[in-house]
Short mmCIF file of C-alpha atoms and ligand atoms in Angstrom, two decimals:
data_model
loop_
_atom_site.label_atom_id
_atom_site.label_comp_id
_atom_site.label_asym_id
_atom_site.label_seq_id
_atom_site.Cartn_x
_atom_site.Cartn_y
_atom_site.Cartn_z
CA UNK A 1 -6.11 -98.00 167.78
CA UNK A 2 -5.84 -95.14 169.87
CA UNK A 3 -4.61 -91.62 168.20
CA UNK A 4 -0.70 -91.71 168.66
CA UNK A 5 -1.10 -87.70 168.80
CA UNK A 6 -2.63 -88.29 171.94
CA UNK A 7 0.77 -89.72 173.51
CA UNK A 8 2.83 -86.00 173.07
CA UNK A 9 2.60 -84.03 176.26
CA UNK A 10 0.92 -80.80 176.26
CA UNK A 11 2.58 -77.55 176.42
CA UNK A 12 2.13 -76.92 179.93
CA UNK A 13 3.39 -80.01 181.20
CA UNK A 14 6.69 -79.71 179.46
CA UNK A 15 7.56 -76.19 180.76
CA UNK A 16 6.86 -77.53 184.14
CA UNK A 17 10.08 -79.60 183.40
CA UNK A 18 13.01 -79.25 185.35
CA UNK A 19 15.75 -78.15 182.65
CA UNK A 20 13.24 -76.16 180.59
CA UNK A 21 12.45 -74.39 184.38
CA UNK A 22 16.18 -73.94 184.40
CA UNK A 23 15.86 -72.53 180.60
CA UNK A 24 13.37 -69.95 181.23
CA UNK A 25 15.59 -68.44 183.73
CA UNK A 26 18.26 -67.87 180.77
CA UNK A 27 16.14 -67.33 177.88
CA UNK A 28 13.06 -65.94 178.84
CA UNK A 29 9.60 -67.48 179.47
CA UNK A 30 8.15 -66.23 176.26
CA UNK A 31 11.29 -67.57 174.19
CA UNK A 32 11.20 -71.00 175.84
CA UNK A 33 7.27 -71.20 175.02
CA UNK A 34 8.06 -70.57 171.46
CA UNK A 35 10.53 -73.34 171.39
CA UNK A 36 8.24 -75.92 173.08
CA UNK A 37 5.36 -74.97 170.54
CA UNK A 38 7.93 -75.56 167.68
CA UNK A 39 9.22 -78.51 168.92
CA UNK A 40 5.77 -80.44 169.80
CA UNK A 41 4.34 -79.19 166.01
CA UNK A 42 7.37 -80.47 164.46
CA UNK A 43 6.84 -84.03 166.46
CA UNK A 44 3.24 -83.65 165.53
CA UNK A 45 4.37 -83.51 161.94
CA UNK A 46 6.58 -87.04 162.40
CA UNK A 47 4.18 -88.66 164.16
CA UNK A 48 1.50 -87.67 161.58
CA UNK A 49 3.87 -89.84 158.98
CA UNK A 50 4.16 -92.97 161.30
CA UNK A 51 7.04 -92.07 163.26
CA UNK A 52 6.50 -93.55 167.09
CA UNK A 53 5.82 -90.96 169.49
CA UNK A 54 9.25 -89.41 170.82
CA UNK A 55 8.66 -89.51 174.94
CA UNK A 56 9.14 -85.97 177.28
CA UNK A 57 12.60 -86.34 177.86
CA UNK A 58 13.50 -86.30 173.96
CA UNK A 59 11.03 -83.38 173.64
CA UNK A 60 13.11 -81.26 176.61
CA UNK A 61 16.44 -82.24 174.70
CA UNK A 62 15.24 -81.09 171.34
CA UNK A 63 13.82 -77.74 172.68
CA UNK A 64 17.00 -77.25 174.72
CA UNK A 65 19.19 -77.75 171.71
CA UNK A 66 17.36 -75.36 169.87
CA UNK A 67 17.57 -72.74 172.18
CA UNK A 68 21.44 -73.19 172.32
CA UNK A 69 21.30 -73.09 168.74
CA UNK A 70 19.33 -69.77 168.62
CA UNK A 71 21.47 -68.39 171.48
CA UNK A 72 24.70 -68.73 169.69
CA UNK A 73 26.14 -65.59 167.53
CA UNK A 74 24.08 -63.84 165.45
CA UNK A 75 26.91 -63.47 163.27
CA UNK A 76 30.08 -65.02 164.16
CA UNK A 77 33.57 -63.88 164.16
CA UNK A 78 35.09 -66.46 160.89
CA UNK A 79 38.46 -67.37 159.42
CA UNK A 80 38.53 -66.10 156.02
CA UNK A 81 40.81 -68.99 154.42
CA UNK A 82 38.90 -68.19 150.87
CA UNK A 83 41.57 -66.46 149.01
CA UNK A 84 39.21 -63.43 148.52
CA UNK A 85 40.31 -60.62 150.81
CA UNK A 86 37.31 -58.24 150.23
CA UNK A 87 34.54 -60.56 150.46
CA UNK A 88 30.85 -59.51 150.15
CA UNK A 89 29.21 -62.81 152.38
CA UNK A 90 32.05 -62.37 155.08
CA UNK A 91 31.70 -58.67 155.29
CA UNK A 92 33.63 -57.13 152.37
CA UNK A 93 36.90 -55.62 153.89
CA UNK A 94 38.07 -55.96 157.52
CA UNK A 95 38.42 -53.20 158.68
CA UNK A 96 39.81 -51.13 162.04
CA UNK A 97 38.24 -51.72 165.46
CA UNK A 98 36.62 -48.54 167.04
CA UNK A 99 34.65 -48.00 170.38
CA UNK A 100 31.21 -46.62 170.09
CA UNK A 101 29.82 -48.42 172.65
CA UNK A 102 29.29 -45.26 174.60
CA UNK A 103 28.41 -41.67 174.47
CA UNK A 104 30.63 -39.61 172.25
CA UNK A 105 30.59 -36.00 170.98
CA UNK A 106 29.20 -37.38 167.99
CA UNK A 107 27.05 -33.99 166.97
CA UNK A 108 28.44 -32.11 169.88
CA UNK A 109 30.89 -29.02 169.72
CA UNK A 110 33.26 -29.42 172.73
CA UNK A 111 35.06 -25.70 172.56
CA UNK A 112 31.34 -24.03 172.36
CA UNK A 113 29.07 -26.42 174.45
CA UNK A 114 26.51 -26.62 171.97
CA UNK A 115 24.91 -28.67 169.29
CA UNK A 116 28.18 -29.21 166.38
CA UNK A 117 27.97 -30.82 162.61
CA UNK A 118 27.83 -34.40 162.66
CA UNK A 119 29.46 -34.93 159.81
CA UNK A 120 31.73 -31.84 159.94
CA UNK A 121 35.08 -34.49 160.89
CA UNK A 122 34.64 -36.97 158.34
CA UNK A 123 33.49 -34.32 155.59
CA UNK A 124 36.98 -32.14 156.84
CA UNK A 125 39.39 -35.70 156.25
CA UNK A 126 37.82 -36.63 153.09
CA UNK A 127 38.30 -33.13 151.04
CA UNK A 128 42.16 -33.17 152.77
CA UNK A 129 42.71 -36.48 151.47
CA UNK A 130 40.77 -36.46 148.20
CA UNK A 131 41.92 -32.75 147.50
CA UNK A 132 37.97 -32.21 146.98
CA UNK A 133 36.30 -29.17 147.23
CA UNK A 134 33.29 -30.71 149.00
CA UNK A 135 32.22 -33.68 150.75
CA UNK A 136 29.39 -35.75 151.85
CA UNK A 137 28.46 -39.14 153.76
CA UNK A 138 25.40 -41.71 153.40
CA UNK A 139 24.75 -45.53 154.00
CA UNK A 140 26.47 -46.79 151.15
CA UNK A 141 27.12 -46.29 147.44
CA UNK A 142 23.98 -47.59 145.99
CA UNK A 143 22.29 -44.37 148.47
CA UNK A 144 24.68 -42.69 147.05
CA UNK A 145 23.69 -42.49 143.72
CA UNK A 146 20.09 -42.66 144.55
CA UNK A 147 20.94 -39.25 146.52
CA UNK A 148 22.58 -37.64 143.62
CA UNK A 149 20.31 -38.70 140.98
CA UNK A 150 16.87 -37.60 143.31
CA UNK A 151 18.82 -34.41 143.96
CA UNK A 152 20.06 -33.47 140.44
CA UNK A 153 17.93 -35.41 137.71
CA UNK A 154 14.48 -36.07 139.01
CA UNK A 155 12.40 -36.20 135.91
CA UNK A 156 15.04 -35.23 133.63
CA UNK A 157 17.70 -36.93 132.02
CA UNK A 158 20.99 -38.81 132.40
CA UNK A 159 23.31 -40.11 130.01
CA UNK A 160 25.00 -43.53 130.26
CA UNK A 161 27.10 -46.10 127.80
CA UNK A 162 25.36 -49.05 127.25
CA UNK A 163 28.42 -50.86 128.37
CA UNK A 164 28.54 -49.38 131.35
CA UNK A 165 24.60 -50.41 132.88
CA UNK A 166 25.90 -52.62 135.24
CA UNK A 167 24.52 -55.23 137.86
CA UNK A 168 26.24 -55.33 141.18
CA UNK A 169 25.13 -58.30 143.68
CA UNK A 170 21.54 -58.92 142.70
CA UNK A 171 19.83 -55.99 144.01
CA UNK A 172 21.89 -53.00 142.88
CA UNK A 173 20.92 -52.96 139.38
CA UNK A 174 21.71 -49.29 137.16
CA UNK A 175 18.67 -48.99 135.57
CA UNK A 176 16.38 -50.16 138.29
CA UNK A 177 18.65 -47.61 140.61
CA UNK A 178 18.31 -45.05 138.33
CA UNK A 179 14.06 -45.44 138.14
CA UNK A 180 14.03 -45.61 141.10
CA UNK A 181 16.10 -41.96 141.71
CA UNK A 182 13.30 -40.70 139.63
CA UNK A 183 15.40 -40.21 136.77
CA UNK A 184 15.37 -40.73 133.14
CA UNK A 185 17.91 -43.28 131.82
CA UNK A 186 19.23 -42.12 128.16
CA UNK A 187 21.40 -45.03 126.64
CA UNK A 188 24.34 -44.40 124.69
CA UNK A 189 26.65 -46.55 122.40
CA UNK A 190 26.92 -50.57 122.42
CA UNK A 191 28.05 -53.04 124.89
CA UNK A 192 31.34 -53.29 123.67
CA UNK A 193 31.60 -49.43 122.18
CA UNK A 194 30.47 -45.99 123.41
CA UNK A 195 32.53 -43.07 121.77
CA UNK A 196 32.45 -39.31 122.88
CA UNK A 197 30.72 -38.71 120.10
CA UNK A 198 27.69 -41.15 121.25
CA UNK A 199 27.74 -38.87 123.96
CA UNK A 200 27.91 -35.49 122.22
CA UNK A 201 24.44 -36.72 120.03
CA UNK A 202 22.59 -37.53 123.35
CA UNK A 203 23.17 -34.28 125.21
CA UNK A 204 20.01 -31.94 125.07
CA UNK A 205 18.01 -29.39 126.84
CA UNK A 206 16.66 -31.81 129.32
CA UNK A 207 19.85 -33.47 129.65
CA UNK A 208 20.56 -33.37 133.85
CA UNK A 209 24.12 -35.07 133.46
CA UNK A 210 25.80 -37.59 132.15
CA UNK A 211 27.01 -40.67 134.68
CA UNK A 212 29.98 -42.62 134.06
CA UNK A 213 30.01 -46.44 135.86
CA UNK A 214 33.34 -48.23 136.95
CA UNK A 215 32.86 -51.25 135.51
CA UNK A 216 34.25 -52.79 138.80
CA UNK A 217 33.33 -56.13 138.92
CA UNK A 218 33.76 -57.53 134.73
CA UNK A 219 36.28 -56.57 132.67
CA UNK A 220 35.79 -55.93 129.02
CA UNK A 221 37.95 -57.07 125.91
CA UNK A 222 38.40 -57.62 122.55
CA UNK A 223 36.79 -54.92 119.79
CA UNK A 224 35.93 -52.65 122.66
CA UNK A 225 36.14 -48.68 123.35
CA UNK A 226 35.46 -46.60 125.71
CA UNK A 227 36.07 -42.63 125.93
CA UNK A 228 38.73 -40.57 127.72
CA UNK A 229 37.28 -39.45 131.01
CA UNK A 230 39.13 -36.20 130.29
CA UNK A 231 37.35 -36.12 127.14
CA UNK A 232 33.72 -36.71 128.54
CA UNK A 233 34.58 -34.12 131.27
CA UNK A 234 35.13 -31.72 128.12
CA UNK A 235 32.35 -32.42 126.24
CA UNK A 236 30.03 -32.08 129.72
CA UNK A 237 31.54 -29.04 130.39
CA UNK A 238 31.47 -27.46 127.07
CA UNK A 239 27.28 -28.18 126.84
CA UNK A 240 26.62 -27.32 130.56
CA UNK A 241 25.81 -29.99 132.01
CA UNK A 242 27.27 -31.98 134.86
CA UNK A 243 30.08 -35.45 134.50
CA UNK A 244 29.69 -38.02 137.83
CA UNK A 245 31.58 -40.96 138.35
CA UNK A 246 30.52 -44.01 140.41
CA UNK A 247 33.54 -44.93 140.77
CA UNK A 248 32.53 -48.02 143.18
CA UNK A 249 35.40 -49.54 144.43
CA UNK A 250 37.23 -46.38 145.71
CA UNK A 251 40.57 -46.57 144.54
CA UNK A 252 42.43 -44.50 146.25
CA UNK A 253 46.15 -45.34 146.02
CA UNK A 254 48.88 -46.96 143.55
CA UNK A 255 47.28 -50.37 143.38
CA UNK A 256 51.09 -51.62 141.67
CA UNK A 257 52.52 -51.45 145.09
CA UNK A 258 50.78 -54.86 145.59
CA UNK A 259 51.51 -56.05 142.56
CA UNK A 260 47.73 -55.36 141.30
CA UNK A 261 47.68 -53.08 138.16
CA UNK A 262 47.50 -49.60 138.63
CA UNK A 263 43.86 -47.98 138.28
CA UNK A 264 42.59 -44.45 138.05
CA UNK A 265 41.79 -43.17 141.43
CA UNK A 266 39.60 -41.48 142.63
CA UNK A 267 42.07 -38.27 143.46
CA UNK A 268 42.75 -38.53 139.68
CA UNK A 269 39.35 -38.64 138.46
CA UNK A 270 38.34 -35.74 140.47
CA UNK A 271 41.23 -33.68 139.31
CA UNK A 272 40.49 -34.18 135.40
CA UNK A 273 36.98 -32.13 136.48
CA UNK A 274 34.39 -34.80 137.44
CA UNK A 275 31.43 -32.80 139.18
CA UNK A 276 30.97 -35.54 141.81
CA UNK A 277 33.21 -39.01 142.77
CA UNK A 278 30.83 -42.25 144.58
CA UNK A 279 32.36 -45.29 146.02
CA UNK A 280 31.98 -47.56 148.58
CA UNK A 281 33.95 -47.40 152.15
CA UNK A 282 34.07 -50.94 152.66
CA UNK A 283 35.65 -51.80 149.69
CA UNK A 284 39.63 -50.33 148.36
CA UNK A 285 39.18 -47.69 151.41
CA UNK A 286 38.64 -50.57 153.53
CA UNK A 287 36.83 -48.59 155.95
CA UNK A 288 32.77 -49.26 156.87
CA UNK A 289 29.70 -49.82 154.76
CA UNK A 290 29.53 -45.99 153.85
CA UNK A 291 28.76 -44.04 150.41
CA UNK A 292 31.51 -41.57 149.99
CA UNK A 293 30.46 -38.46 147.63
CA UNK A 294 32.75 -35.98 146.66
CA UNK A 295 32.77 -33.30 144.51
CA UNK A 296 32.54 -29.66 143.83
CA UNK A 297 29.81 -27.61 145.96
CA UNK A 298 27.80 -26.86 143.37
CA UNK A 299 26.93 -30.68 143.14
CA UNK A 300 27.49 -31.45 146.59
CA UNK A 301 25.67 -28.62 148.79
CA UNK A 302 22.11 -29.21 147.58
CA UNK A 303 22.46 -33.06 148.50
CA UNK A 304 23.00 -32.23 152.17
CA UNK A 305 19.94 -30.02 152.18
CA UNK A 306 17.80 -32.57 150.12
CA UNK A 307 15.24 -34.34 152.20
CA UNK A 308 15.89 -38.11 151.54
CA UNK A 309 19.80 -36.85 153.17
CA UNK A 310 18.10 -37.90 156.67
CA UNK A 311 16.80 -41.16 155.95
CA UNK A 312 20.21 -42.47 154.53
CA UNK A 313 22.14 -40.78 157.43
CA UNK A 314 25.30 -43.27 158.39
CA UNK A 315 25.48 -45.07 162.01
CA UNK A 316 28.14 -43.62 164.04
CA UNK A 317 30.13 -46.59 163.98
CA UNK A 318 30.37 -46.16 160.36
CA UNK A 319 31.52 -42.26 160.80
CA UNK A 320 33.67 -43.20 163.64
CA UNK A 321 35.57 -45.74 161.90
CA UNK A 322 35.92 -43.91 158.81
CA UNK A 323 37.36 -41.09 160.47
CA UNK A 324 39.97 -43.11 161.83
CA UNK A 325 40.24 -44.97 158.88
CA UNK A 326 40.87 -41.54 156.35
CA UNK A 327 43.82 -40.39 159.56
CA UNK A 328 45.77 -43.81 158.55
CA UNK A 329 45.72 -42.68 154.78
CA UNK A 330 46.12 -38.99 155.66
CA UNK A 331 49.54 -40.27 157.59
CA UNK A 332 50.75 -42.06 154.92
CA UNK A 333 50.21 -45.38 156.85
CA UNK A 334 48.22 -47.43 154.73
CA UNK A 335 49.15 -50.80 156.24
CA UNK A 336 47.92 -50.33 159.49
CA UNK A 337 44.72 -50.27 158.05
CA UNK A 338 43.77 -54.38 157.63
CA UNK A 339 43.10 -54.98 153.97
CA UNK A 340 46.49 -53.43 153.54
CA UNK A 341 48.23 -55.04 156.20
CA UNK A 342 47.13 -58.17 154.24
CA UNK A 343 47.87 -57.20 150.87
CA UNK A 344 51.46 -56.27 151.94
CA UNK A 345 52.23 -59.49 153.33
CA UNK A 346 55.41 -60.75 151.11
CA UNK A 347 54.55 -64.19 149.57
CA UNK A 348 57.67 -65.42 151.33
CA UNK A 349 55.59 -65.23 154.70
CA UNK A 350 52.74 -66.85 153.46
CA UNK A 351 54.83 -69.41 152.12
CA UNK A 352 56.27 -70.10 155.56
CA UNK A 353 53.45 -69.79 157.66
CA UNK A 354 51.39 -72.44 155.06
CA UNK A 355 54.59 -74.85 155.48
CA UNK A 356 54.22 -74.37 159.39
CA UNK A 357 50.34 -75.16 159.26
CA UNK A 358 50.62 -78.13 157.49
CA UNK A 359 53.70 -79.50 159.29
CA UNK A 360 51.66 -78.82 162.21
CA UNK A 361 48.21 -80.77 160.91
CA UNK A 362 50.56 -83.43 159.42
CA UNK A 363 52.31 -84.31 163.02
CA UNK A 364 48.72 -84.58 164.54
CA UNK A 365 47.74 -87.07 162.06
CA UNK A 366 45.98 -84.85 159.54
CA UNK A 367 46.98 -85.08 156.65
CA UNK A 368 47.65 -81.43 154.44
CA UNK A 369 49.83 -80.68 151.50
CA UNK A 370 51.33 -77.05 151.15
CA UNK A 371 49.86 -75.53 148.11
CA UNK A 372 50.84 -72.26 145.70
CA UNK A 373 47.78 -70.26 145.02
CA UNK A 374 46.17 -67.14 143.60
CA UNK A 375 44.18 -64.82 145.89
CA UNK A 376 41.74 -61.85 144.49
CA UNK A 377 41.00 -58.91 146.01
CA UNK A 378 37.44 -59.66 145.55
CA UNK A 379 34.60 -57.31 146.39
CA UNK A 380 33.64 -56.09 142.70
CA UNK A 381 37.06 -54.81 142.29
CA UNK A 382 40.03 -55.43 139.80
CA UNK A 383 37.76 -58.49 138.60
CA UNK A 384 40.57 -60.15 136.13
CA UNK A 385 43.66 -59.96 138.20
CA UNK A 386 45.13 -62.34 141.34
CA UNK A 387 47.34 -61.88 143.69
CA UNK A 388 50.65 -64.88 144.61
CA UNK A 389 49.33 -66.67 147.60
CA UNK A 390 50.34 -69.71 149.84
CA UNK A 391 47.83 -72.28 151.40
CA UNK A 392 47.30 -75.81 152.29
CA UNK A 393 45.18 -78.27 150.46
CA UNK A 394 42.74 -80.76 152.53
CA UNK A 395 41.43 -83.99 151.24
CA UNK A 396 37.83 -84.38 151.30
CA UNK A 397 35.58 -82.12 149.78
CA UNK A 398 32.29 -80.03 150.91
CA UNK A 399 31.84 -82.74 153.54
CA UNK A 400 35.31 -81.24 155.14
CA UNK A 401 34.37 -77.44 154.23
CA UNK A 402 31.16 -78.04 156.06
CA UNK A 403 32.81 -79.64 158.67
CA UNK A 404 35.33 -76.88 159.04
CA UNK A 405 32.59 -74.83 158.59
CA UNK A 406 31.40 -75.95 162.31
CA UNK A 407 34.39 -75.56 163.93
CA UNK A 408 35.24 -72.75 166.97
CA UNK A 409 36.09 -70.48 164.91
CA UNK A 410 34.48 -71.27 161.54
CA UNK A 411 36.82 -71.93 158.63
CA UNK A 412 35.76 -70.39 155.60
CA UNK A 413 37.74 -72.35 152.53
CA UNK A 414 36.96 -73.30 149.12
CA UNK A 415 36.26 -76.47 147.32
CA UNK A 416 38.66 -77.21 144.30
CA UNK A 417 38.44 -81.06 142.51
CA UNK A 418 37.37 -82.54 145.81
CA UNK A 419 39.73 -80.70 148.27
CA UNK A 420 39.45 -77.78 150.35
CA UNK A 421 41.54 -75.28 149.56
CA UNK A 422 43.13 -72.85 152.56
CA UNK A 423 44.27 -69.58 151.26
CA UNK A 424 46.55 -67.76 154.14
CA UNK A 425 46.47 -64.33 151.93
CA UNK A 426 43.48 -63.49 153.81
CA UNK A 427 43.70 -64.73 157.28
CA UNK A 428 46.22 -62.38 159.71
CA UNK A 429 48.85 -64.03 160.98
CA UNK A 430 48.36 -63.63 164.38
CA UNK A 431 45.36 -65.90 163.69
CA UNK A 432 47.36 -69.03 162.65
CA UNK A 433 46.67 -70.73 165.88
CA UNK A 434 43.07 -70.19 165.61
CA UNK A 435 42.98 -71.52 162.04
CA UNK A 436 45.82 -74.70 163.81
CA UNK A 437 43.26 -75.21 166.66
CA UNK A 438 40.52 -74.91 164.57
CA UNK A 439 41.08 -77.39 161.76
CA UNK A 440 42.64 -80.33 164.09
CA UNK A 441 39.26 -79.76 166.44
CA UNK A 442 37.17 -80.50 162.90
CA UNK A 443 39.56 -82.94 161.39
CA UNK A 444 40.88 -84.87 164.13
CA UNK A 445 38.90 -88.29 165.02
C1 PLP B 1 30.03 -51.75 144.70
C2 PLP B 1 29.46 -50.80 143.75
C3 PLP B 1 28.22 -50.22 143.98
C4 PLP B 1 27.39 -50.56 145.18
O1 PLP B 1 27.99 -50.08 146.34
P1 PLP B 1 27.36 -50.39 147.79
O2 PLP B 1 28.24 -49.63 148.72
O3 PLP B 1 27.44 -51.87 147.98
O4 PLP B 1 25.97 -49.91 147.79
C5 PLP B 1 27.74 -49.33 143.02
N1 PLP B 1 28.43 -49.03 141.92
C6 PLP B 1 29.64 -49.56 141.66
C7 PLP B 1 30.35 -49.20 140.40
C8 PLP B 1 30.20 -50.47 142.57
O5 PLP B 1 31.39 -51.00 142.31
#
């Protein structure tokens, strides 16, 4: 019997084939290549387990597909229907739009013509909003702290409760961090109990600080304590040696206006004496992926002069839309900025516009039931709280979220006892005739 590898084309004679011709004018001779060589090892592969040999024709469509497929977004635009409004997969919070596409005094001083401080606008918003002394800006928190500690502790010591060595998302782990910074990780207390006192034993002449962790995204209770801040700032102060807070989440306003419990922000902390705030921009100050650092100049002046500054140096989208982001704050307008926007929405309206979604599915023949539900901020913040929310329920389950999944735009729900669950809390409402289009395109037929 003759080798049915012999029947598949060779490369060559495939490119010479009218559509993939057409391809290479879209894609790129190089890219289509690559997709013929995929698609001719993967029929290889079938043939190889007694599959019949799939003709020319069936090898263009396959490589054509996959180009299409590769061509589409690299990361497309989604409906968050999830419930979780500052979601780490979907690109923690949404945040406001801002034009970098071109040139922009980014480093430039306008008034004297010559090279300005990048930084020098954000830095100037954040100390007028935070009432901080001093101010700087890197990639995001977990630089952040790697800054501070390489800057301030290499070699040398730094104090933290054993309830408070944390794991944030897989890869930012305290300890790890914290080896990583170069410095020497001194535990205090228990899980459940760290006093002052545990504190006040640890603190010695190669003591560099003594770090205090938001416990952002678990929530501790039961037999537990855990020190004043005001306390620990005393105690640091009183021995010499620095108090910094990663605060993480950046909470920067009354959280009970949204009917979340009200946290310690990060104005607060910095006025009981902490030497140096970190958090997160893309998280409460729903900004970009940014580490925010604030703090007295003391702490904060040598990190802008220490070396590893340059390598975690933000993008200018980042500054650009934190800037912007900090003048909403600074105005007192909060709720044009999105996360707020969405937290503000009055359950009433979600209420409504979930009755008018489903009405709307139901009249096309799909079939949707309004549902109550509770939304989370999400994000490694407030971890035990939720937030009233409206939404429709879908039968069918993660066959339907996969197929709305697939639709134009993707529809990002959750599963729940075999139907997917629609939270509106998250989606804007000018988007409810995406979400409308959307789910009849996947659900109809
Ligand atoms: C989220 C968080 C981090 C990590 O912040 P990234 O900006 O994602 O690097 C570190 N510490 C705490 C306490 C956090 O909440």
């Amino acid at each position: 019997m003759a080798n049915p590898l012999a029947g598949l084309p060779a490369v060559h004679r495939l490119l010479a084939e009218e559509h993939l011709r057409q391809a290479r004018e879209r894609y790129g001779a190089a890219t289509v290549r690559a997709a013929v060589r995929e698609v001719l090892a993967e029929a290889r592969r079938r043939v190889a387990q007694g599959e019949p040999t799939p003709a020319s024709p069936a090898l263009v469509a396959e490589a054509r597909a996959l180009l299409a497929r590769r061509e589409s977004a690299a990361y497309p635009g989604v409906l968050n229907a999830t419930g979780v409004l500052i979601h780490t997969n979907l690109g923690r919070a949404p945040r406001l739009p801002a034009d970098v596409s071109g040139y922009l005094a980014l480093e430039y001083d306008l008034d004297a013509g010559a090279r300005g401080e990048r930084l020098a606008p954000v830095v100037g918003r954040l100390t007028r909003y935070f009432g901080a002394e001093a101010a700087t800006v890197v990639t995001n928190n977990a630089a952040a702290l790697v800054l501070l500690l390489a800057a301030h502790a290499p070699g040398r010591e730094v104090i933290v409760s054993r309830g408070e060595l944390i794991e944030i998302g897989g890869s930012f782990r305290l300890p790890e961090i914290m080896a990583a910074a170069g410095a020497r990780l001194v535990e205090v207390g228990c899980t459940n109990r760290t006093r002052t006192e545990d504190y006040a034993r640890a603190v010695g002449g190669d003591t560099a600080g003594i770090l205090v962790v938001h416990r952002s995204n678990f929530h501790l209770q039961g037999f537990v304590a855990t020190p004043e801040l005001r306390d620990l700032v005393e105690l640091a102060h009183a021995r010499g040696v620095p108090l910094w807070v990663d605060e993480g989440s950046g909470c920067h306003l009354d959280l009970s206006r949204y009917g979340l419990r009200r946290e310690p922000t990060v104005q607060e902390i910095l006025a009981l004496g902490a030497d140096a705030v970190l958090f997160s921009g893309d998280k409460l100050l729903a900004g970009p992926q940014a580490g925010v650092m604030l703090g007295n100049r003391t702490t904060i002046a040598p990190l802008r002069r220490h070396p590893l500054r340059r390598a975690l140096r933000p993008d200018k989208s980042a500054l650009v839309t934190l800037a912007i982001t900090l003048d909403a704050y600074l105005a007192d307008r909060p709720e044009t900025v999105p996360l707020y926007r969405l937290l503000a929405l009055p359950e009433s309206e979600l209420r409504t516009r979930a009755r008018r979604l489903a009405r709307g599915l139901n009249a096309a023949g799909v079939p949707a039931e309004v549902v109550a539900t509770r939304a989370v901020l999400g994000g490694g913040t407030t971890p035990d709280q939720t937030l009233p929310s409206w939404g429709i329920a879908l039968a069918g389950g993660d066959a339907t979220a996969a197929r709305l999944r697939r639709a134009t735009p993707p529809v990002i729900g959750r599963v729940e006892e075999g139907r997917v669950m629609l939270d509106l809390r998250a989606v804007p409402p000018e988007h409810d005739r995406h979400l409308r289009r959307a789910l009849l395109e996947a659900l109809r037929s």
